[in-house]
Structures are given as structure tokens and as C-alpha cells.
Amino acid sequence: MTPDDIPIPCEERPLRDPAAPDNAASLVHKALGKAGHGYHAQLDWILGAVAQARFHVARAGTELDAGTPVAAAEMVRRIGVDLDELLAGFGVSADDPAGREWTAETRAAADVRGFQVRDDLPPPRVAYTECPAIYRKERLLAETAVSIGGSRRR
């Protein structure tokens, strides 16, 4: 049996809702709005935190240009605290494996970008983290990008 064996009459095909907006973004926004008012509060909270971070990044740049690195460092620290609170509210965490032993568990969430020969590290260890692994609760959202380091192979 094939789909052609069961013809669907034209009048049974679903029709576009004539009251629906013309663009897809409006449809998505409307559907998300129906999901509950909590969506809007969360979105406002996220956008507010990102806007605050953007403000402080710009101000830190101005402070660096003015030759006041202590003030810039304080602003960057504040951005980190604000973003940590925002992410924690959604169960998001970052895992930096730098210095840890290179194991199968580490390998499962990693994109290896290189290998460094370093005699001060017993083989193999994560020598450098370019990007940490990002988790939401226990689910991996983004792999870590690392360089592995160890002594020369013999």
C-alpha cells in the first residue's frame, strides 16, 4: 500500500487560518504568549540581565581607555556575578576541565583543538580550555574546546 492508494479529497486538507498573521515570527510569538505569562517574565529577566552586562562591558572599555584598569576590573567582575546568577536561575553551569586528567568522561564532552608537549604535566591532562562545557541541569548544551598536554611520548 502506498500513499497514492489512499487519496485525500481536497476539502479534507487543512486550510490556513485566515485570522493568523502573515509572518512566522508573529505566529511563534503568539504561541509562546499562550504558553503562559511566565514566559514574558523570564524573557524580560534574561533581556534585562544581558542589557546590564552590555552596559558594563561598554563602561569597562571606557575605563580601560581612560587608564583606570581597577575600575574596569570591578565592572567585569560585576558582569560575571550578574551572568552567573542569571544562568544559575535556569540551571545552567560551565565546567572548565583545565588541569584535569584526560579521561573517557572528559573526552565525551570535548572538542580537542590541539596537543601541547609539556614535561611539567603527567600524560595526558587538559592543558588549556578555550571554551568550557556548558550544561543545563545534567544535559550537555555545548562541548568544551580544549588542548591536551603531556610529556613526550616514548
PDB file of C-alpha atoms in Angstrom:
ATOM      1  CA  MET A   1       0.000   0.000   0.000  1.00  0.00           C
ATOM      2  CA  THR A   2       1.344   3.448  -0.924  1.00  0.00           C
ATOM      3  CA  PRO A   3       0.137   6.948  -0.052  1.00  0.00           C
ATOM      4  CA  ASP A   4      -1.374   7.176  -3.538  1.00  0.00           C
ATOM      5  CA  ASP A   5      -3.706   4.281  -2.664  1.00  0.00           C
ATOM      6  CA  ILE A   6      -5.466   6.490  -0.113  1.00  0.00           C
ATOM      7  CA  PRO A   7      -6.400   9.723  -1.879  1.00  0.00           C
ATOM      8  CA  ILE A   8      -7.262  12.673   0.333  1.00  0.00           C
ATOM      9  CA  PRO A   9     -10.105  14.771  -1.019  1.00  0.00           C
ATOM     10  CA  CYS A  10      -9.223  18.418  -1.455  1.00  0.00           C
ATOM     11  CA  GLU A  11     -11.859  19.544   1.064  1.00  0.00           C
ATOM     12  CA  GLU A  12     -10.167  17.484   3.840  1.00  0.00           C
ATOM     13  CA  ARG A  13      -6.819  19.254   3.581  1.00  0.00           C
ATOM     14  CA  PRO A  14      -6.090  21.644   6.432  1.00  0.00           C
ATOM     15  CA  LEU A  15      -6.517  25.273   5.445  1.00  0.00           C
ATOM     16  CA  ARG A  16      -4.569  28.256   6.722  1.00  0.00           C
ATOM     17  CA  ASP A  17      -6.328  30.143   9.490  1.00  0.00           C
ATOM     18  CA  PRO A  18      -7.482  33.383   7.818  1.00  0.00           C
ATOM     19  CA  ALA A  19      -7.126  35.255  11.129  1.00  0.00           C
ATOM     20  CA  ALA A  20      -3.453  34.225  11.531  1.00  0.00           C
ATOM     21  CA  PRO A  21      -0.726  36.819  10.979  1.00  0.00           C
ATOM     22  CA  ASP A  22       1.241  36.633   7.754  1.00  0.00           C
ATOM     23  CA  ASN A  23       4.746  36.148   9.140  1.00  0.00           C
ATOM     24  CA  ALA A  24       6.186  33.201  11.028  1.00  0.00           C
ATOM     25  CA  ALA A  25       7.681  35.345  13.807  1.00  0.00           C
ATOM     26  CA  SER A  26       4.226  36.601  14.751  1.00  0.00           C
ATOM     27  CA  LEU A  27       2.912  33.042  14.864  1.00  0.00           C
ATOM     28  CA  VAL A  28       5.761  31.904  17.124  1.00  0.00           C
ATOM     29  CA  HIS A  29       5.395  34.901  19.419  1.00  0.00           C
ATOM     30  CA  LYS A  30       1.642  34.321  19.688  1.00  0.00           C
ATOM     31  CA  ALA A  31       2.147  30.623  20.503  1.00  0.00           C
ATOM     32  CA  LEU A  32       4.754  31.407  23.132  1.00  0.00           C
ATOM     33  CA  GLY A  33       2.472  34.034  24.629  1.00  0.00           C
ATOM     34  CA  LYS A  34      -0.218  31.396  25.022  1.00  0.00           C
ATOM     35  CA  ALA A  35       2.262  29.175  26.887  1.00  0.00           C
ATOM     36  CA  GLY A  36       1.813  31.408  29.912  1.00  0.00           C
ATOM     37  CA  HIS A  37       2.680  34.729  31.360  1.00  0.00           C
ATOM     38  CA  GLY A  38       5.799  33.201  32.959  1.00  0.00           C
ATOM     39  CA  TYR A  39       7.417  33.234  29.527  1.00  0.00           C
ATOM     40  CA  HIS A  40       7.257  37.020  29.360  1.00  0.00           C
ATOM     41  CA  ALA A  41       8.644  37.453  32.874  1.00  0.00           C
ATOM     42  CA  GLN A  42      11.560  35.098  32.122  1.00  0.00           C
ATOM     43  CA  LEU A  43      12.269  36.769  28.801  1.00  0.00           C
ATOM     44  CA  ASP A  44      12.221  40.207  30.460  1.00  0.00           C
ATOM     45  CA  TRP A  45      14.611  38.941  33.153  1.00  0.00           C
ATOM     46  CA  ILE A  46      17.009  37.476  30.573  1.00  0.00           C
ATOM     47  CA  LEU A  47      16.957  40.557  28.357  1.00  0.00           C
ATOM     48  CA  GLY A  48      17.441  42.833  31.381  1.00  0.00           C
ATOM     49  CA  ALA A  49      20.481  40.860  32.557  1.00  0.00           C
ATOM     50  CA  VAL A  50      22.022  40.827  29.065  1.00  0.00           C
ATOM     51  CA  ALA A  51      21.391  44.574  28.672  1.00  0.00           C
ATOM     52  CA  GLN A  52      23.045  45.251  32.047  1.00  0.00           C
ATOM     53  CA  ALA A  53      26.044  43.137  31.029  1.00  0.00           C
ATOM     54  CA  ARG A  54      26.293  45.008  27.720  1.00  0.00           C
ATOM     55  CA  PHE A  55      26.219  48.346  29.574  1.00  0.00           C
ATOM     56  CA  HIS A  56      29.006  47.277  31.931  1.00  0.00           C
ATOM     57  CA  VAL A  57      31.142  45.876  29.103  1.00  0.00           C
ATOM     58  CA  ALA A  58      30.962  49.229  27.320  1.00  0.00           C
ATOM     59  CA  ARG A  59      31.763  51.119  30.517  1.00  0.00           C
ATOM     60  CA  ALA A  60      34.692  48.796  31.290  1.00  0.00           C
ATOM     61  CA  GLY A  61      36.077  49.563  27.826  1.00  0.00           C
ATOM     62  CA  THR A  62      35.760  53.278  28.541  1.00  0.00           C
ATOM     63  CA  GLU A  63      37.564  52.847  31.876  1.00  0.00           C
ATOM     64  CA  LEU A  64      40.384  50.930  30.170  1.00  0.00           C
ATOM     65  CA  ASP A  65      40.695  53.669  27.539  1.00  0.00           C
ATOM     66  CA  ALA A  66      40.861  56.250  30.350  1.00  0.00           C
ATOM     67  CA  GLY A  67      43.670  54.318  32.030  1.00  0.00           C
ATOM     68  CA  THR A  68      41.727  53.093  35.076  1.00  0.00           C
ATOM     69  CA  PRO A  69      42.060  49.297  34.910  1.00  0.00           C
ATOM     70  CA  VAL A  70      40.970  48.806  38.568  1.00  0.00           C
ATOM     71  CA  ALA A  71      37.533  50.280  37.822  1.00  0.00           C
ATOM     72  CA  ALA A  72      37.298  48.220  34.627  1.00  0.00           C
ATOM     73  CA  ALA A  73      38.214  45.033  36.501  1.00  0.00           C
ATOM     74  CA  GLU A  74      35.463  45.713  39.061  1.00  0.00           C
ATOM     75  CA  MET A  75      32.909  46.159  36.257  1.00  0.00           C
ATOM     76  CA  VAL A  76      33.981  42.942  34.564  1.00  0.00           C
ATOM     77  CA  ARG A  77      33.718  41.112  37.917  1.00  0.00           C
ATOM     78  CA  ARG A  78      30.204  42.511  38.353  1.00  0.00           C
ATOM     79  CA  ILE A  79      29.216  41.315  34.875  1.00  0.00           C
ATOM     80  CA  GLY A  80      30.416  37.822  35.797  1.00  0.00           C
ATOM     81  CA  VAL A  81      28.393  37.772  39.018  1.00  0.00           C
ATOM     82  CA  ASP A  82      25.235  39.005  37.260  1.00  0.00           C
ATOM     83  CA  LEU A  83      25.559  36.470  34.454  1.00  0.00           C
ATOM     84  CA  ASP A  84      26.301  33.632  36.909  1.00  0.00           C
ATOM     85  CA  GLU A  85      23.074  34.459  38.788  1.00  0.00           C
ATOM     86  CA  LEU A  86      21.095  34.575  35.551  1.00  0.00           C
ATOM     87  CA  LEU A  87      22.446  31.253  34.317  1.00  0.00           C
ATOM     88  CA  ALA A  88      22.035  29.544  37.700  1.00  0.00           C
ATOM     89  CA  GLY A  89      18.384  30.572  37.659  1.00  0.00           C
ATOM     90  CA  PHE A  90      17.960  28.401  34.567  1.00  0.00           C
ATOM     91  CA  GLY A  91      20.113  25.538  35.841  1.00  0.00           C
ATOM     92  CA  VAL A  92      22.990  26.385  33.501  1.00  0.00           C
ATOM     93  CA  SER A  93      26.583  25.792  34.557  1.00  0.00           C
ATOM     94  CA  ALA A  94      30.008  25.836  32.941  1.00  0.00           C
ATOM     95  CA  ASP A  95      32.666  23.189  33.549  1.00  0.00           C
ATOM     96  CA  ASP A  96      36.309  24.109  32.936  1.00  0.00           C
ATOM     97  CA  PRO A  97      38.372  20.894  32.819  1.00  0.00           C
ATOM     98  CA  ALA A  98      41.787  22.660  32.748  1.00  0.00           C
ATOM     99  CA  GLY A  99      44.360  20.722  34.736  1.00  0.00           C
ATOM    100  CA  ARG A 100      42.249  17.565  34.997  1.00  0.00           C
ATOM    101  CA  GLU A 101      43.338  14.170  33.814  1.00  0.00           C
ATOM    102  CA  TRP A 102      42.217  13.344  30.256  1.00  0.00           C
ATOM    103  CA  THR A 103      39.635  10.583  30.758  1.00  0.00           C
ATOM    104  CA  ALA A 104      36.876   8.963  28.734  1.00  0.00           C
ATOM    105  CA  GLU A 105      34.348  11.105  30.644  1.00  0.00           C
ATOM    106  CA  THR A 106      36.183  14.309  29.716  1.00  0.00           C
ATOM    107  CA  ARG A 107      36.590  13.121  26.123  1.00  0.00           C
ATOM    108  CA  ALA A 108      32.814  12.585  25.755  1.00  0.00           C
ATOM    109  CA  ALA A 109      32.119  16.320  26.105  1.00  0.00           C
ATOM    110  CA  ALA A 110      35.203  17.698  24.363  1.00  0.00           C
ATOM    111  CA  ASP A 111      36.391  19.044  21.051  1.00  0.00           C
ATOM    112  CA  VAL A 112      40.184  18.652  21.067  1.00  0.00           C
ATOM    113  CA  ARG A 113      41.859  21.596  19.373  1.00  0.00           C
ATOM    114  CA  GLY A 114      45.467  20.611  19.909  1.00  0.00           C
ATOM    115  CA  PHE A 115      48.175  18.839  21.869  1.00  0.00           C
ATOM    116  CA  GLN A 116      50.899  20.594  23.854  1.00  0.00           C
ATOM    117  CA  VAL A 117      54.114  18.851  24.827  1.00  0.00           C
ATOM    118  CA  ARG A 118      54.662  19.890  28.439  1.00  0.00           C
ATOM    119  CA  ASP A 119      57.047  17.963  30.613  1.00  0.00           C
ATOM    120  CA  ASP A 120      55.546  19.516  33.762  1.00  0.00           C
ATOM    121  CA  LEU A 121      52.279  17.591  33.193  1.00  0.00           C
ATOM    122  CA  PRO A 122      51.973  13.847  33.564  1.00  0.00           C
ATOM    123  CA  PRO A 123      50.325  12.500  30.413  1.00  0.00           C
ATOM    124  CA  PRO A 124      47.654  13.245  29.480  1.00  0.00           C
ATOM    125  CA  ARG A 125      45.937  16.268  31.087  1.00  0.00           C
ATOM    126  CA  VAL A 126      43.788  19.123  29.854  1.00  0.00           C
ATOM    127  CA  ALA A 127      46.401  21.847  29.408  1.00  0.00           C
ATOM    128  CA  TYR A 128      44.175  24.696  28.219  1.00  0.00           C
ATOM    129  CA  THR A 129      40.442  25.342  27.929  1.00  0.00           C
ATOM    130  CA  GLU A 130      39.355  27.542  25.039  1.00  0.00           C
ATOM    131  CA  CYS A 131      35.641  27.159  25.921  1.00  0.00           C
ATOM    132  CA  PRO A 132      34.124  25.322  28.900  1.00  0.00           C
ATOM    133  CA  ALA A 133      31.484  22.608  28.627  1.00  0.00           C
ATOM    134  CA  ILE A 134      28.034  24.112  29.191  1.00  0.00           C
ATOM    135  CA  TYR A 135      25.324  22.101  30.935  1.00  0.00           C
ATOM    136  CA  ARG A 136      21.698  22.784  31.707  1.00  0.00           C
ATOM    137  CA  LYS A 137      20.994  20.595  34.680  1.00  0.00           C
ATOM    138  CA  GLU A 138      22.594  17.326  33.518  1.00  0.00           C
ATOM    139  CA  ARG A 139      22.167  17.882  29.758  1.00  0.00           C
ATOM    140  CA  LEU A 140      25.179  18.952  27.682  1.00  0.00           C
ATOM    141  CA  LEU A 141      24.418  22.128  25.728  1.00  0.00           C
ATOM    142  CA  ALA A 142      27.897  22.835  24.344  1.00  0.00           C
ATOM    143  CA  GLU A 143      31.106  20.828  24.230  1.00  0.00           C
ATOM    144  CA  THR A 144      34.302  22.084  25.775  1.00  0.00           C
ATOM    145  CA  ALA A 145      37.138  23.070  23.437  1.00  0.00           C
ATOM    146  CA  VAL A 146      40.492  22.023  24.882  1.00  0.00           C
ATOM    147  CA  SER A 147      44.153  21.406  24.236  1.00  0.00           C
ATOM    148  CA  ILE A 148      45.621  18.289  25.738  1.00  0.00           C
ATOM    149  CA  GLY A 149      49.060  18.386  27.282  1.00  0.00           C
ATOM    150  CA  GLY A 150      51.553  15.851  28.454  1.00  0.00           C
ATOM    151  CA  SER A 151      55.136  14.757  28.316  1.00  0.00           C
ATOM    152  CA  ARG A 152      56.700  13.453  25.135  1.00  0.00           C
ATOM    153  CA  ARG A 153      55.672  10.011  24.033  1.00  0.00           C
ATOM    154  CA  ARG A 154      58.435   7.486  24.415  1.00  0.00           C
TER     155      ARG A 154
END
